[in-house]
């Protein structure tokens, strides 16, 4: 039985609490929040669970094996590092930290101590995203592009730009689905509120091959859109997360290229690109709550000393891109190289 | 009565022929195509209209006042320049020419001779785009962003990239609707067919104010999308050109900013951005065929020595951006300055 | 302060409990369910609220002013009648009873004792339905038709047909929005599960004027649809309850009729029907939870001896139609007259 | 080579002319219209085709093998009968005639003379409808229901109700797809224009088994809908004719019934209906123009003495339902028996 304490009981914390309480092999040991008033419903619902405003107390409690952190991003590093140093396994909200340097230090610390470090890239545990990974692995052919739009009205953040708030989802999904690392990023965007971070942004990710990825995020859109297009040489995917059921549609569409000795520009040459249109198919998706699947995996990783799907390295890769995109954004899209993912652990 | 000859009877030429034949004040004088076989249906339908494979013949014909050019882009400059030098008014397909330098020379020549030079930016004559211009002029408030997606499967072009083929539409619409000139462009994209131009591209346009524009064009998408979001401080627009009727939706949505002396990051400060959600409204749109409206205007401009909505200068502004975007594309999004639109005429 | 007891803690009871606890002027006094195990969460959440399996106990408790009944339909009459006889005001789930005769007796009993009898026609308290009523009252012109589709996969009921389960929603909305009483009903449908009630049905309601209403309900549809079309001589409405925001769209569309002395069938005569197409408009809707609004109204009606929007008479009118439709259904659509709504109280 | 004359050059005639001119094995011999002015474009486009206002002349012309009739419904019987009596094969617009009695006489006359009598049920030759027939034949299981909505604004007809104008499409599709004959019809509807035929109508068709069919047609709807749901015990179909590509969606959804000795109404019994949700699939459809396919078949049937897909019997079956529905409509939905389809030929 793995004992887990939840730190931070704001927007996401209650979901962690509810799911940890249900995961087999896990025990919800304690819930911590600076504002202890917020924790009253926890006591009512789970009378046996300790509540506290004192994080250090949790660290000193040897019966607690792991800590799940759902506090503001700026505190992730400090809390996760303290937990690792106290010998606790760590599950932390995305993004894993505020900078690549912080993320690297967490990865190193966890590796040194042989502790599980998981980042809550929730989407990679949804039925839709797992199905996309499966399709990329087996049926899409050569990867051509990944294009995602994630826009709506609100909520404006004050400490981070829309990239750190929304694009982080797409970057974590992309990292998992494509399994290829980008080499450069170009980002553009602006803020429409004086003195505040960018509320609209566009990211292009360049890859070593002729794959391209693009993300459009916006807090100031009149309609809500959550739509990703993935193009492969054999099949293409539309992933619409707002669809109540058919979230993933697979199109047997594409181009066919024929060899030909014809001169470029000639009529014969033009016939070399053909268009292929076949069936569309919407596979049935697993509808298990992603957070539940994810926490089960976290518990199993602790029990069997395994690496979670979204480990510290995944968290680090995403933060590296966020950081580079932020630099590019300040320079109107100048491309920023992503240093080769040097082994930090 | 203005006599007009049509040059080029391929994909678009028949539309020019049909509309010129119907425009009051215009006379369809001749139709020219190198492949004179193609012109047979013209003879059947319009027995009084001359058909010819000889462009120079048209130029020598003093009864012809104007020439409408619907040939491949690479020939626009040569044909339009010859027509202007022969004293003919010119109506030319978009893009006006293959380079900014060519476009400038056409603008200068037309100005020097006092001839009308119109570019066929068809969309700016649709009911939907005219309504957007009207809304931008009167109700949207300060302009925040312009975001357009124009993707589908095919038709791959062999001589120009997807930017010159598809983004040209968005740039011409944006030029007309926003009436503000961008100062820099950052573009990214790739080709998925060896040796061929880019088939997917993303353009960001930077403006002197905190307006941003973005265009996504793609010949290799599994679904057809023609959707533009326009954000203003007071209202926002969704323009979906594939909607059979309500193409323009105006949302009374946005954010409200309150002054406040609160410290940044404090709870009070966070309350400074509010969200406003009101009615949505889809105005009835004029459904007159755009090309008809456009050709009527061309005839009137000749008759009354006026400037068309999409004149040579508009054509030049669009080509300047296409040219700069092509440069940026080759450098992974490095921003390219758009030189201040120096007066060329 | 009005003390209310909730009876029945199955699917809907928890919503009643939660809302009553929040309504100003109301006190959640007790919750009753035959299966007292189900009531544990109530005790945890509301330690001061009595829980019981004994309905009679509630009736004997003089501190309880009103009873909200959320039990299976077959028990509505018995429980509501007992509550009224014990001098309690009653709020009962829809349909108010299993037969018109039962409904009449409840209406009579409540009237005789001067008690409030409300039926939970929840939809009539939603922002969308209230807006439709407003539009019918002020802008749609003469009413032409009301057409509703309410289909999805499941949940098959075993004691009542799809009419009593789903059409009851449409009938209650229609009763409130149209304010006109139908004079006959024709219904068709079948069961696809041997020995079970009809799972697909179609109802047509005839009115004294040339208004027509139609309802399509189905438990065995591959897609979920909740869509109503309302046609008036001046405007038309599309109400799509699955839309996340613009649930109500008002179309300035219709026909125009011109007087003309022309012979029927002549070309001139044919020109007498014209088509009018104007703006579409989606009004902003109140998003307060309907059940909250409804329970506030119930409390106010008790306090000020008023009649609720959906009173016993409304419940009775709906049940009369359900009963007649069930008869018609058994006779392949033979129209059944709805006796003039005789005054039962 | 089969020589065909087209009679009637109004709305649909030009489509017949264009397709007959392209069908291999067919020769467009003549086009006839009372208003010979209308035929000018035919002469321009097809200089070798005779044009005439005299129908009898065509009948006397022994070089003409067949006649395609696209005149108003009221004249179908007279023209088709005259053509058959003159020994011509006949292709006639839907509905085949104004009454079942007329239709029967045409069927008998064609049979007696061994001539091909085809009715233009265009939809049954579309890729979408052919795919539905294929699915019904092979994969849907037992048929449960067929539900169609065909509504839009206009065009109001003056001589026939909306049933004869719009429901005729659904009845012809259903006749082809289901291959089962209804035994009774119940129809309701009203007219909103004084003195004019019904502009909104609802038809229920009863079958010997527990299959049910329903059609909703309306000339006065704010939105255009062309949607059919087909429910089978194994799969279900949504056919949306307005979708540009995926018109047919096949859902692997439904209910599962388990045998069980449990008492009706008990909890165990309730578990007997289960819900099954699997993949959705949109098969690629043949996009050949239906009218072309249909006319090719007509020519082949003449050449090889075969029966067309939509023969006179199909035309008669549809008219019988239209006639019975019209009777039911006048009696508020009273069900009308469809006499067993007695062999008329």
Coordinates of N, CA, C and O in Angstrom, one line a residue, chain B residues 57-143:
Chain B
X57 N -2.7 41.0 -81.5 CA -3.8 41.5 -82.4 C -4.8 42.3 -81.5 O -5.3 43.3 -82.0
X58 N -5.1 41.8 -80.3 CA -6.0 42.5 -79.4 C -5.4 43.9 -79.1 O -6.2 44.9 -79.0
X59 N -4.1 43.9 -78.9 CA -3.5 45.2 -78.5 C -3.6 46.2 -79.6 O -3.7 47.4 -79.4
X60 N -3.5 45.7 -80.8 CA -3.6 46.7 -82.0 C -5.0 47.1 -82.3 O -5.2 48.1 -83.0
X61 N -6.0 46.4 -81.7 CA -7.4 46.7 -82.0 C -7.8 48.0 -81.2 O -8.0 47.9 -80.0
X62 N -8.0 49.1 -81.9 CA -8.3 50.4 -81.1 C -9.7 50.4 -80.6 O -10.0 51.2 -79.7
X63 N -10.5 49.4 -81.0 CA -11.9 49.4 -80.4 C -11.9 48.8 -79.0 O -12.9 48.8 -78.3
X64 N -10.8 48.1 -78.7 CA -10.8 47.5 -77.3 C -10.2 48.4 -76.3 O -9.1 49.0 -76.5
X65 N -11.0 48.7 -75.2 CA -10.6 49.6 -74.2 C -9.8 49.0 -73.1 O -9.0 49.6 -72.4
X66 N -10.1 47.7 -72.8 CA -9.5 47.1 -71.6 C -9.3 45.6 -71.8 O -9.9 45.0 -72.7
X67 N -8.4 45.1 -71.0 CA -8.0 43.7 -71.1 C -8.1 43.0 -69.7 O -7.7 43.6 -68.7
X68 N -8.8 41.9 -69.7 CA -8.9 41.1 -68.4 C -8.0 39.9 -68.6 O -8.2 39.1 -69.4
X69 N -7.0 39.8 -67.7 CA -6.0 38.7 -67.8 C -6.1 37.6 -66.8 O -6.1 37.8 -65.6
X70 N -6.3 36.4 -67.3 CA -6.5 35.2 -66.5 C -5.6 34.1 -66.9 O -6.0 33.0 -67.2
X71 N -4.3 34.4 -67.0 CA -3.3 33.5 -67.4 C -2.5 33.1 -66.2 O -2.7 33.6 -65.1
X72 N -1.5 32.1 -66.4 CA -0.7 31.8 -65.2 C 0.1 33.0 -64.7 O 0.4 33.9 -65.5
X73 N 0.4 33.0 -63.4 CA 1.0 34.1 -62.7 C 2.3 34.6 -63.4 O 2.5 35.8 -63.6
X74 N 3.0 33.6 -63.9 CA 4.3 34.0 -64.4 C 4.2 34.9 -65.7 O 5.1 35.7 -66.0
X75 N 3.0 34.9 -66.3 CA 2.8 35.8 -67.5 C 2.1 37.1 -67.2 O 2.0 37.9 -68.1
X76 N 1.7 37.3 -66.0 CA 0.9 38.5 -65.6 C 1.6 39.8 -66.0 O 1.1 40.6 -66.7
X77 N 2.9 39.8 -65.6 CA 3.6 41.1 -65.8 C 3.8 41.4 -67.2 O 3.4 42.5 -67.7
X78 N 4.2 40.4 -68.0 CA 4.5 40.7 -69.4 C 3.2 41.1 -70.2 O 3.2 42.1 -70.9
X79 N 2.1 40.4 -69.9 CA 0.9 40.7 -70.6 C 0.3 42.0 -70.2 O -0.2 42.8 -71.0
X80 N 0.3 42.2 -68.8 CA -0.3 43.5 -68.3 C 0.5 44.7 -68.8 O -0.1 45.7 -69.2
X81 N 1.8 44.5 -68.7 CA 2.7 45.7 -69.2 C 2.4 46.0 -70.6 O 2.3 47.2 -71.0
X82 N 2.4 45.0 -71.5 CA 2.1 45.2 -72.9 C 0.8 45.9 -73.1 O 0.6 46.8 -73.9
X83 N -0.2 45.4 -72.3 CA -1.6 46.0 -72.5 C -1.6 47.5 -72.1 O -2.1 48.4 -72.8
X84 N -0.9 47.8 -70.9 CA -0.8 49.2 -70.5 C -0.1 50.0 -71.5 O -0.6 51.1 -71.9
X85 N 1.0 49.5 -72.1 CA 1.8 50.3 -73.1 C 0.9 50.5 -74.3 O 1.2 51.5 -75.0
X86 N 0.0 49.6 -74.6 CA -0.9 49.8 -75.7 C -2.1 50.6 -75.4 O -3.0 50.8 -76.2
X87 N -2.1 51.2 -74.1 CA -3.1 52.1 -73.8 C -4.4 51.5 -73.3 O -5.4 52.1 -73.2
X88 N -4.3 50.2 -72.9 CA -5.5 49.5 -72.4 C -5.6 49.5 -70.9 O -4.6 49.4 -70.2
X89 N -6.8 49.7 -70.4 CA -7.0 49.5 -68.9 C -6.8 48.0 -68.7 O -7.1 47.2 -69.5
X90 N -6.4 47.7 -67.4 CA -6.1 46.3 -67.2 C -6.7 45.8 -65.9 O -6.7 46.4 -64.8
X91 N -7.3 44.6 -66.0 CA -7.9 43.8 -64.9 C -7.1 42.5 -64.9 O -7.2 41.8 -65.8
X92 N -6.4 42.2 -63.7 CA -5.5 41.0 -63.8 C -5.8 40.1 -62.5 O -6.1 40.6 -61.5
X93 N -5.7 38.9 -62.8 CA -5.9 37.9 -61.7 C -4.9 38.1 -60.6 O -3.8 38.6 -60.8
X94 N -5.2 37.6 -59.4 CA -4.3 37.7 -58.3 C -3.3 36.5 -58.4 O -3.8 35.4 -58.8
X95 N -2.1 36.5 -57.9 CA -1.4 37.8 -57.5 C -1.1 38.6 -58.7 O -0.9 38.1 -59.8
X96 N -1.0 39.9 -58.5 CA -0.9 40.8 -59.6 C 0.4 40.5 -60.5 O 0.4 40.7 -61.7
X97 N 1.4 40.0 -59.8 CA 2.7 39.7 -60.5 C 3.5 38.7 -59.7 O 3.1 38.4 -58.6
X98 N 4.6 38.3 -60.2 CA 5.5 37.3 -59.6 C 6.4 37.9 -58.6 O 7.1 37.2 -57.8
X99 N 6.6 39.2 -58.6 CA 7.5 39.8 -57.6 C 7.0 41.3 -57.4 O 6.3 41.9 -58.1
X100 N 7.5 41.8 -56.3 CA 7.2 43.2 -55.9 C 7.7 44.1 -56.9 O 7.0 45.1 -57.3
X101 N 8.9 43.8 -57.5 CA 9.5 44.7 -58.5 C 8.6 44.8 -59.7 O 8.3 45.9 -60.2
X102 N 8.1 43.7 -60.2 CA 7.2 43.7 -61.3 C 5.9 44.5 -61.0 O 5.4 45.2 -61.8
X103 N 5.4 44.2 -59.8 CA 4.1 44.9 -59.4 C 4.3 46.4 -59.4 O 3.5 47.2 -59.9
X104 N 5.5 46.8 -58.9 CA 5.7 48.3 -58.8 C 5.8 48.9 -60.2 O 5.2 49.9 -60.4
X105 N 6.4 48.1 -61.1 CA 6.5 48.7 -62.5 C 5.1 48.8 -63.1 O 4.9 49.7 -63.8
X106 N 4.2 47.8 -62.8 CA 2.9 47.9 -63.4 C 2.2 49.1 -62.8 O 1.5 49.9 -63.5
X107 N 2.3 49.3 -61.5 CA 1.6 50.4 -60.8 C 2.1 51.7 -61.4 O 1.3 52.6 -61.8
X108 N 3.4 51.8 -61.6 CA 4.0 53.1 -62.2 C 3.5 53.3 -63.6 O 3.1 54.5 -63.9
X109 N 3.5 52.3 -64.4 CA 3.1 52.4 -65.8 C 1.6 52.9 -65.9 O 1.3 53.8 -66.7
X110 N 0.8 52.3 -65.1 CA -0.6 52.6 -65.1 C -0.8 54.1 -64.7 O -1.6 54.8 -65.3
X111 N -0.1 54.5 -63.6 CA -0.2 55.8 -63.1 C 0.3 56.8 -64.2 O -0.4 57.8 -64.4
X112 N 1.4 56.5 -64.8 CA 2.0 57.4 -65.8 C 1.0 57.7 -66.9 O 0.8 58.8 -67.4
X113 N 0.3 56.6 -67.3 CA -0.6 56.7 -68.5 C -2.1 57.0 -68.1 O -3.0 57.1 -68.9
X114 N -2.3 57.1 -66.8 CA -3.7 57.4 -66.3 C -4.7 56.3 -66.7 O -5.9 56.5 -67.0
X115 N -4.2 55.1 -66.6 CA -5.1 53.9 -66.9 C -5.5 53.2 -65.6 O -4.8 53.3 -64.6
X116 N -6.6 52.6 -65.7 CA -7.1 51.8 -64.5 C -6.4 50.5 -64.5 O -6.3 49.8 -65.5
X117 N -5.8 50.2 -63.3 CA -5.2 48.9 -63.1 C -5.9 48.2 -61.9 O -5.8 48.7 -60.8
X118 N -6.6 47.2 -62.2 CA -7.3 46.5 -61.1 C -6.8 45.1 -60.9 O -6.4 44.4 -61.9
X119 N -6.8 44.6 -59.7 CA -6.3 43.2 -59.5 C -7.6 42.5 -58.9 O -8.4 43.0 -58.2
X120 N -7.7 41.3 -59.4 CA -8.9 40.5 -59.1 C -8.8 39.8 -57.7 O -8.6 38.6 -57.5
X121 N -8.9 40.7 -56.7 CA -9.0 40.2 -55.3 C -10.5 39.9 -55.0 O -11.2 40.7 -54.4
X122 N -11.0 38.8 -55.6 CA -12.4 38.6 -55.7 C -13.1 38.7 -54.3 O -14.2 39.3 -54.2
X123 N -12.5 38.1 -53.3 CA -13.2 38.0 -52.0 C -13.6 39.4 -51.5 O -14.5 39.5 -50.7
X124 N -12.8 40.4 -51.8 CA -13.2 41.7 -51.2 C -14.5 42.3 -51.7 O -15.0 43.3 -51.2
X125 N -15.0 41.6 -52.7 CA -16.3 42.0 -53.3 C -17.4 41.1 -52.9 O -18.6 41.2 -53.3
X126 N -17.2 40.2 -51.9 CA -18.3 39.3 -51.4 C -19.0 40.0 -50.3 O -18.5 40.9 -49.7
X127 N -20.3 39.6 -50.2 CA -21.1 40.2 -49.1 C -20.4 40.0 -47.7 O -20.5 40.9 -46.9
X128 N -19.8 38.8 -47.5 CA -19.2 38.5 -46.2 C -18.1 39.5 -45.9 O -18.0 40.0 -44.8
X129 N -17.2 39.6 -46.9 CA -16.0 40.5 -46.6 C -16.4 41.9 -46.5 O -15.8 42.7 -45.6
X130 N -17.3 42.4 -47.3 CA -17.7 43.8 -47.2 C -18.4 44.0 -45.8 O -18.2 45.1 -45.2
X131 N -19.1 43.0 -45.3 CA -19.7 43.2 -44.0 C -18.6 43.3 -42.9 O -18.7 44.1 -42.0
X132 N -17.6 42.5 -43.1 CA -16.5 42.5 -42.1 C -15.8 43.9 -42.1 O -15.5 44.4 -41.0
X133 N -15.6 44.4 -43.2 CA -15.0 45.8 -43.3 C -15.9 46.8 -42.6 O -15.4 47.6 -41.8
X134 N -17.2 46.7 -42.8 CA -18.1 47.6 -42.2 C -18.1 47.4 -40.7 O -18.1 48.4 -40.0
X135 N -18.0 46.2 -40.2 CA -17.9 45.9 -38.8 C -16.6 46.5 -38.2 O -16.6 47.0 -37.1
X136 N -15.5 46.3 -38.9 CA -14.2 46.8 -38.4 C -14.3 48.3 -38.3 O -13.8 48.9 -37.4
X137 N -14.9 48.9 -39.3 CA -15.0 50.4 -39.3 C -15.9 50.9 -38.2 O -15.7 52.0 -37.8
X138 N -16.9 50.1 -37.8 CA -17.9 50.8 -36.9 C -18.1 50.1 -35.6 O -18.7 50.7 -34.7
X139 N -17.7 48.9 -35.4 CA -18.2 48.3 -34.1 C -17.3 47.4 -33.4 O -17.6 47.0 -32.3
X140 N -16.1 47.0 -33.9 CA -15.3 46.0 -33.3 C -14.4 46.6 -32.2 O -13.8 45.9 -31.4
X141 N -14.2 47.9 -32.3 CA -13.3 48.5 -31.3 C -11.9 48.4 -31.8 O -11.7 48.3 -33.0
X142 N -11.0 48.5 -30.9 CA -9.6 48.4 -31.2 C -9.3 47.0 -31.8 O -9.8 46.0 -31.2
X143 N -8.5 46.9 -32.8 CA -8.3 45.6 -33.4 C -7.2 44.8 -32.7 O -6.1 45.3 -32.4

